[in-house]
XYZ file of N, CA and C in Angstrom:
411
model
N 40.507 120.899 108.037
C 41.183 119.872 108.799
C 42.688 119.947 108.539
N 43.467 119.714 109.568
C 44.923 119.783 109.517
C 45.485 118.668 108.632
N 46.518 118.997 107.867
C 47.165 117.989 107.009
C 47.887 116.973 107.899
N 47.573 115.685 107.704
C 48.113 114.623 108.561
C 49.630 114.537 108.525
N 50.242 114.744 107.369
C 51.689 114.574 107.265
C 52.470 115.569 108.112
N 51.814 116.622 108.596
C 52.494 117.601 109.461
C 52.233 117.334 110.935
N 51.320 116.455 111.232
C 50.961 116.107 112.609
C 52.074 115.259 113.217
N 52.521 115.599 114.427
C 53.636 114.873 115.053
C 53.258 113.427 115.384
N 52.006 113.182 115.760
C 51.566 111.802 116.034
C 51.630 110.961 114.751
N 51.198 111.559 113.649
C 51.245 110.856 112.368
C 52.689 110.552 111.979
N 53.554 111.541 112.158
C 54.968 111.347 111.811
C 55.572 110.197 112.611
N 55.253 110.124 113.897
C 55.785 109.053 114.738
C 55.210 107.704 114.314
N 53.896 107.674 114.038
C 53.260 106.450 113.581
C 53.914 105.960 112.284
N 54.112 106.876 111.361
C 54.730 106.529 110.084
C 56.152 106.016 110.290
N 56.917 106.660 111.145
C 58.290 106.230 111.435
C 58.293 104.833 112.058
N 57.360 104.577 112.967
C 57.277 103.255 113.594
C 56.950 102.170 112.570
N 56.018 102.466 111.672
C 55.647 101.509 110.633
C 56.837 101.249 109.706
N 57.549 102.303 109.336
C 58.738 102.144 108.489
C 59.778 101.261 109.158
N 59.958 101.448 110.459
C 60.921 100.636 111.209
C 60.508 99.161 111.195
N 59.226 98.897 111.435
C 58.725 97.517 111.435
C 58.957 96.877 110.069
N 58.623 97.591 109.000
C 58.808 97.054 107.651
C 60.279 96.830 107.319
N 61.126 97.768 107.679
C 62.562 97.632 107.406
C 63.154 96.443 108.158
N 62.760 96.288 109.407
C 63.240 95.168 110.212
C 62.775 93.840 109.619
N 61.505 93.778 109.236
C 60.961 92.549 108.655
C 61.665 92.210 107.345
N 61.910 93.198 106.515
C 62.609 92.948 105.250
C 64.018 92.443 105.496
N 64.708 93.019 106.464
C 66.061 92.569 106.791
C 66.075 91.127 107.274
N 65.096 90.779 108.130
C 65.007 89.401 108.621
C 64.667 88.438 107.483
N 63.769 88.854 106.619
C 63.396 88.002 105.484
C 64.600 87.787 104.571
N 65.336 88.846 104.301
C 66.522 88.730 103.451
C 67.527 87.760 104.069
N 67.772 87.901 105.367
C 68.730 87.017 106.037
C 68.268 85.567 106.005
N 66.980 85.339 106.227
C 66.461 83.968 106.219
C 66.581 83.348 104.831
N 66.210 84.099 103.806
C 66.309 83.587 102.440
C 67.766 83.364 102.075
N 68.618 84.304 102.440
C 70.040 84.196 102.143
C 70.629 82.937 102.784
N 70.319 82.715 104.050
C 70.847 81.545 104.742
C 70.296 80.263 104.125
N 69.022 80.263 103.747
C 68.424 79.088 103.101
C 69.126 78.787 101.783
N 69.469 79.817 101.030
C 70.168 79.610 99.763
C 71.579 79.069 100.000
N 72.259 79.601 101.006
C 73.602 79.105 101.332
C 73.524 77.629 101.705
N 72.543 77.261 102.527
C 72.378 75.860 102.897
C 72.048 75.001 101.677
N 71.209 75.518 100.801
C 70.849 74.730 99.612
C 72.070 74.532 98.720
N 72.924 75.548 98.579
C 74.139 75.389 97.782
C 75.049 74.337 98.398
N 75.135 74.324 99.733
C 75.950 73.315 100.401
C 75.396 71.925 100.086
N 74.082 71.760 100.198
C 73.460 70.461 99.938
C 73.629 70.034 98.480
N 73.456 70.968 97.551
C 73.640 70.665 96.136
C 75.081 70.244 95.878
N 76.027 70.986 96.455
C 77.442 70.642 96.295
C 77.747 69.256 96.822
N 77.167 68.914 97.963
C 77.378 67.576 98.535
C 76.792 66.504 97.627
N 75.569 66.708 97.174
C 74.920 65.714 96.308
C 75.735 65.455 95.036
N 76.172 66.527 94.407
C 76.934 66.373 93.165
C 78.281 65.728 93.441
N 78.978 66.201 94.476
C 80.295 65.665 94.805
C 80.208 64.176 95.144
N 79.216 63.810 95.951
C 79.046 62.392 96.297
C 78.767 61.556 95.057
N 77.944 62.068 94.161
C 77.619 61.334 92.936
C 78.847 61.203 92.037
N 79.599 62.286 91.906
C 80.819 62.244 91.071
C 81.823 61.235 91.609
N 82.017 61.225 92.912
C 82.999 60.322 93.500
C 82.570 58.868 93.373
N 81.276 58.628 93.246
C 80.784 57.270 93.096
C 80.854 56.776 91.663
N 81.084 57.686 90.698
C 81.152 57.293 89.290
C 82.425 56.536 88.986
N 82.326 55.542 88.128
C 83.494 54.717 87.812
C 84.502 55.445 86.948
N 84.030 56.143 85.950
C 84.925 56.907 85.091
C 84.741 58.370 85.476
N 85.376 58.752 86.546
C 85.113 60.043 87.170
C 85.178 61.236 86.231
N 86.229 61.383 85.469
C 86.391 62.577 84.636
C 85.287 62.674 83.588
N 85.088 61.611 82.836
C 84.048 61.632 81.805
C 82.668 61.755 82.433
N 82.424 60.993 83.482
C 81.130 61.021 84.137
C 80.858 62.406 84.735
N 81.880 62.998 85.344
C 81.729 64.333 85.939
C 81.350 65.375 84.908
N 81.992 65.345 83.749
C 81.660 66.299 82.673
C 80.229 66.085 82.193
N 79.866 64.828 81.997
C 78.519 64.512 81.542
C 77.485 64.922 82.595
N 77.769 64.600 83.842
C 76.870 64.924 84.944
C 76.625 66.426 85.025
N 77.691 67.216 85.000
C 77.555 68.669 85.095
C 76.772 69.231 83.913
N 77.047 68.730 82.734
C 76.354 69.200 81.532
C 74.862 68.911 81.633
N 74.517 67.689 81.981
C 73.105 67.295 82.078
C 72.380 68.048 83.194
N 73.021 68.123 84.357
C 72.409 68.856 85.472
C 72.198 70.322 85.109
N 73.197 70.918 84.494
C 73.118 72.316 84.101
C 71.936 72.558 83.173
N 71.811 71.725 82.178
C 70.719 71.895 81.215
C 69.357 71.750 81.886
N 69.206 70.712 82.699
C 67.905 70.459 83.339
C 67.566 71.509 84.388
N 68.547 71.869 85.231
C 68.280 72.866 86.275
C 67.971 74.228 85.668
N 68.679 74.601 84.618
C 68.423 75.880 83.954
C 67.027 75.864 83.344
N 66.645 74.765 82.764
C 65.311 74.643 82.176
C 64.234 74.754 83.262
N 64.440 74.105 84.393
C 63.428 74.063 85.438
C 63.461 75.248 86.406
N 64.665 75.838 86.639
C 64.790 76.878 87.651
C 65.333 78.201 87.131
N 65.690 78.274 85.872
C 66.186 79.519 85.298
C 67.692 79.673 85.425
N 68.146 80.908 85.249
C 69.583 81.208 85.253
C 70.243 80.833 86.574
N 71.575 80.716 86.509
C 72.355 80.495 87.722
C 72.828 79.074 87.914
N 72.567 78.212 86.937
C 72.966 76.813 87.093
C 73.773 76.299 85.911
N 74.558 77.187 85.296
C 75.412 76.691 84.215
C 76.519 75.822 84.831
N 77.263 75.142 83.999
C 78.282 74.203 84.495
C 79.289 74.882 85.413
N 79.682 76.072 85.047
C 80.659 76.811 85.862
C 80.101 77.092 87.263
N 78.834 77.506 87.328
C 78.219 77.792 88.629
C 78.100 76.521 89.463
N 77.748 75.429 88.836
C 77.654 74.162 89.574
C 79.016 73.745 90.129
N 80.075 73.977 89.366
C 81.423 73.665 89.875
C 81.761 74.534 91.090
N 81.351 75.794 91.055
C 81.602 76.693 92.192
C 80.818 76.254 93.418
N 79.598 75.797 93.201
C 78.791 75.298 94.309
C 79.465 74.062 94.925
N 79.993 73.184 94.077
C 80.729 72.009 94.575
C 81.990 72.427 95.319
N 82.644 73.455 94.823
C 83.856 73.956 95.478
C 83.522 74.480 96.875
N 82.389 75.159 97.012
C 81.946 75.643 98.320
C 81.764 74.463 99.270
N 81.134 73.403 98.804
C 80.957 72.221 99.648
C 82.314 71.638 100.052
N 83.240 71.559 99.115
C 84.553 70.991 99.432
C 85.320 71.855 100.427
N 85.053 73.161 100.423
C 85.686 74.044 101.423
C 85.124 73.782 102.821
N 83.847 73.424 102.888
C 83.156 73.218 104.160
C 82.436 71.874 104.145
N 83.171 70.760 104.156
C 82.526 69.452 104.013
C 81.700 69.012 105.225
N 81.904 69.627 106.368
C 81.147 69.255 107.566
C 80.104 70.342 107.808
N 78.868 70.026 107.507
C 77.794 71.025 107.570
C 77.658 71.649 108.952
N 77.825 70.872 109.993
C 77.648 71.395 111.345
C 78.698 72.424 111.729
N 79.752 72.555 110.928
C 80.751 73.571 111.237
C 80.368 74.933 110.671
N 79.340 74.986 109.819
C 78.875 76.280 109.314
C 78.153 77.001 110.442
N 78.443 78.241 110.602
C 77.818 79.027 111.656
C 76.859 80.041 111.059
N 75.977 80.601 111.873
C 75.009 81.580 111.359
C 75.644 82.810 110.718
N 76.900 83.108 111.043
C 77.549 84.264 110.443
C 77.657 84.122 108.928
N 77.478 82.892 108.447
C 77.555 82.665 107.017
C 76.486 83.444 106.269
N 75.419 83.835 106.959
C 74.384 84.617 106.278
C 74.917 85.967 105.841
N 76.053 86.407 106.408
C 76.630 87.675 105.963
C 77.271 87.532 104.593
N 77.463 86.311 104.152
C 78.007 86.060 102.822
C 76.845 85.794 101.884
N 76.827 86.452 100.787
C 75.715 86.239 99.863
C 75.929 84.970 99.054
N 74.847 84.348 98.614
C 74.998 83.190 97.740
C 75.799 83.530 96.482
N 75.679 84.758 96.014
C 76.448 85.190 94.845
C 77.933 85.142 95.154
N 78.324 85.572 96.355
C 79.732 85.517 96.754
C 80.213 84.073 96.791
N 79.403 83.212 97.365
C 79.799 81.812 97.491
C 79.992 81.200 96.118
N 79.107 81.516 95.189
C 79.228 80.965 93.847
C 80.324 81.650 93.052
N 80.678 82.877 93.434
C 81.623 83.625 92.619
C 83.049 83.671 93.116
N 83.254 83.850 94.403
C 84.600 84.123 94.888
C 85.145 83.114 95.883
N 84.295 82.299 96.464
C 84.723 81.392 97.529
C 85.783 80.427 97.028
N 86.943 80.506 97.625
C 88.024 79.614 97.215
C 88.486 78.716 98.369
N 88.428 79.224 99.585
C 88.863 78.434 100.720
C 88.347 79.091 101.998
N 88.390 78.382 103.128
C 87.899 78.965 104.376
C 88.585 80.273 104.754
N 89.875 80.434 104.431
C 90.565 81.673 104.785
C 89.940 82.875 104.097
N 89.570 82.728 102.825
C 88.935 83.839 102.116
C 87.586 84.161 102.735
N 86.834 83.136 103.137
C 85.533 83.368 103.749
C 85.727 84.065 105.088
N 86.750 83.674 105.845
C 87.050 84.307 107.124
C 87.304 85.799 106.917
N 88.125 86.132 105.930
C 88.422 87.541 105.663
C 87.168 88.282 105.207
N 86.370 87.684 104.336
C 85.180 88.317 103.787
C 84.126 88.547 104.874
N 84.090 87.674 105.884
C 83.086 87.801 106.935
C 83.513 88.782 108.020
N 84.535 89.565 107.762
C 84.969 90.570 108.728
C 85.707 89.978 109.908
N 86.385 88.871 109.695
C 87.168 88.266 110.763
C 86.370 87.358 111.667
N 85.104 87.065 111.304
C 84.303 86.140 112.096
C 84.534 84.739 111.570
N 84.681 83.783 112.466
C 84.848 82.393 112.053
C 83.490 81.857 111.629
N 83.366 81.509 110.356
C 82.139 80.888 109.884
C 82.281 79.369 109.922
N 83.457 78.929 110.221
C 83.719 77.507 110.421
C 84.299 77.362 111.803
N 83.824 76.403 112.550
C 84.328 76.161 113.888
C 85.748 75.629 113.772
N 86.750 76.423 114.202
C 88.136 76.001 114.035
C 88.476 74.732 114.816
N 87.680 74.366 115.800
C 87.972 73.173 116.580
C 87.397 71.915 115.930
N 86.560 72.092 114.892
C 85.924 70.911 114.269
C 86.860 70.254 113.282
């Protein structure tokens, strides 16, 4: 019997299956990435709103970040130290109106948002010149 890997029908079938899997993985990555970006925005909003409601903002903010960091790290693992939580809050402050975030934001990784995001201009440059914030909003 002929070896299947040399058969042209088999080669095409295999290529088609590879394409389907690659496409599905790319879509899954984008969906998870966008979900994480949205979750960081929501976390940033929750923390920022809570901090602003505290009476002794500076002391309360330090205590809040420390406690949240310890509990989130315990429950969800790495990635929630105080510094990371501050970066997540900074991302929210850069984009305080959620509806202005566009789908192009999925091109930015959650790691980028937590690591380098400083202002909308930097995000604009990082996204290849695509507006991830509606300039009219």
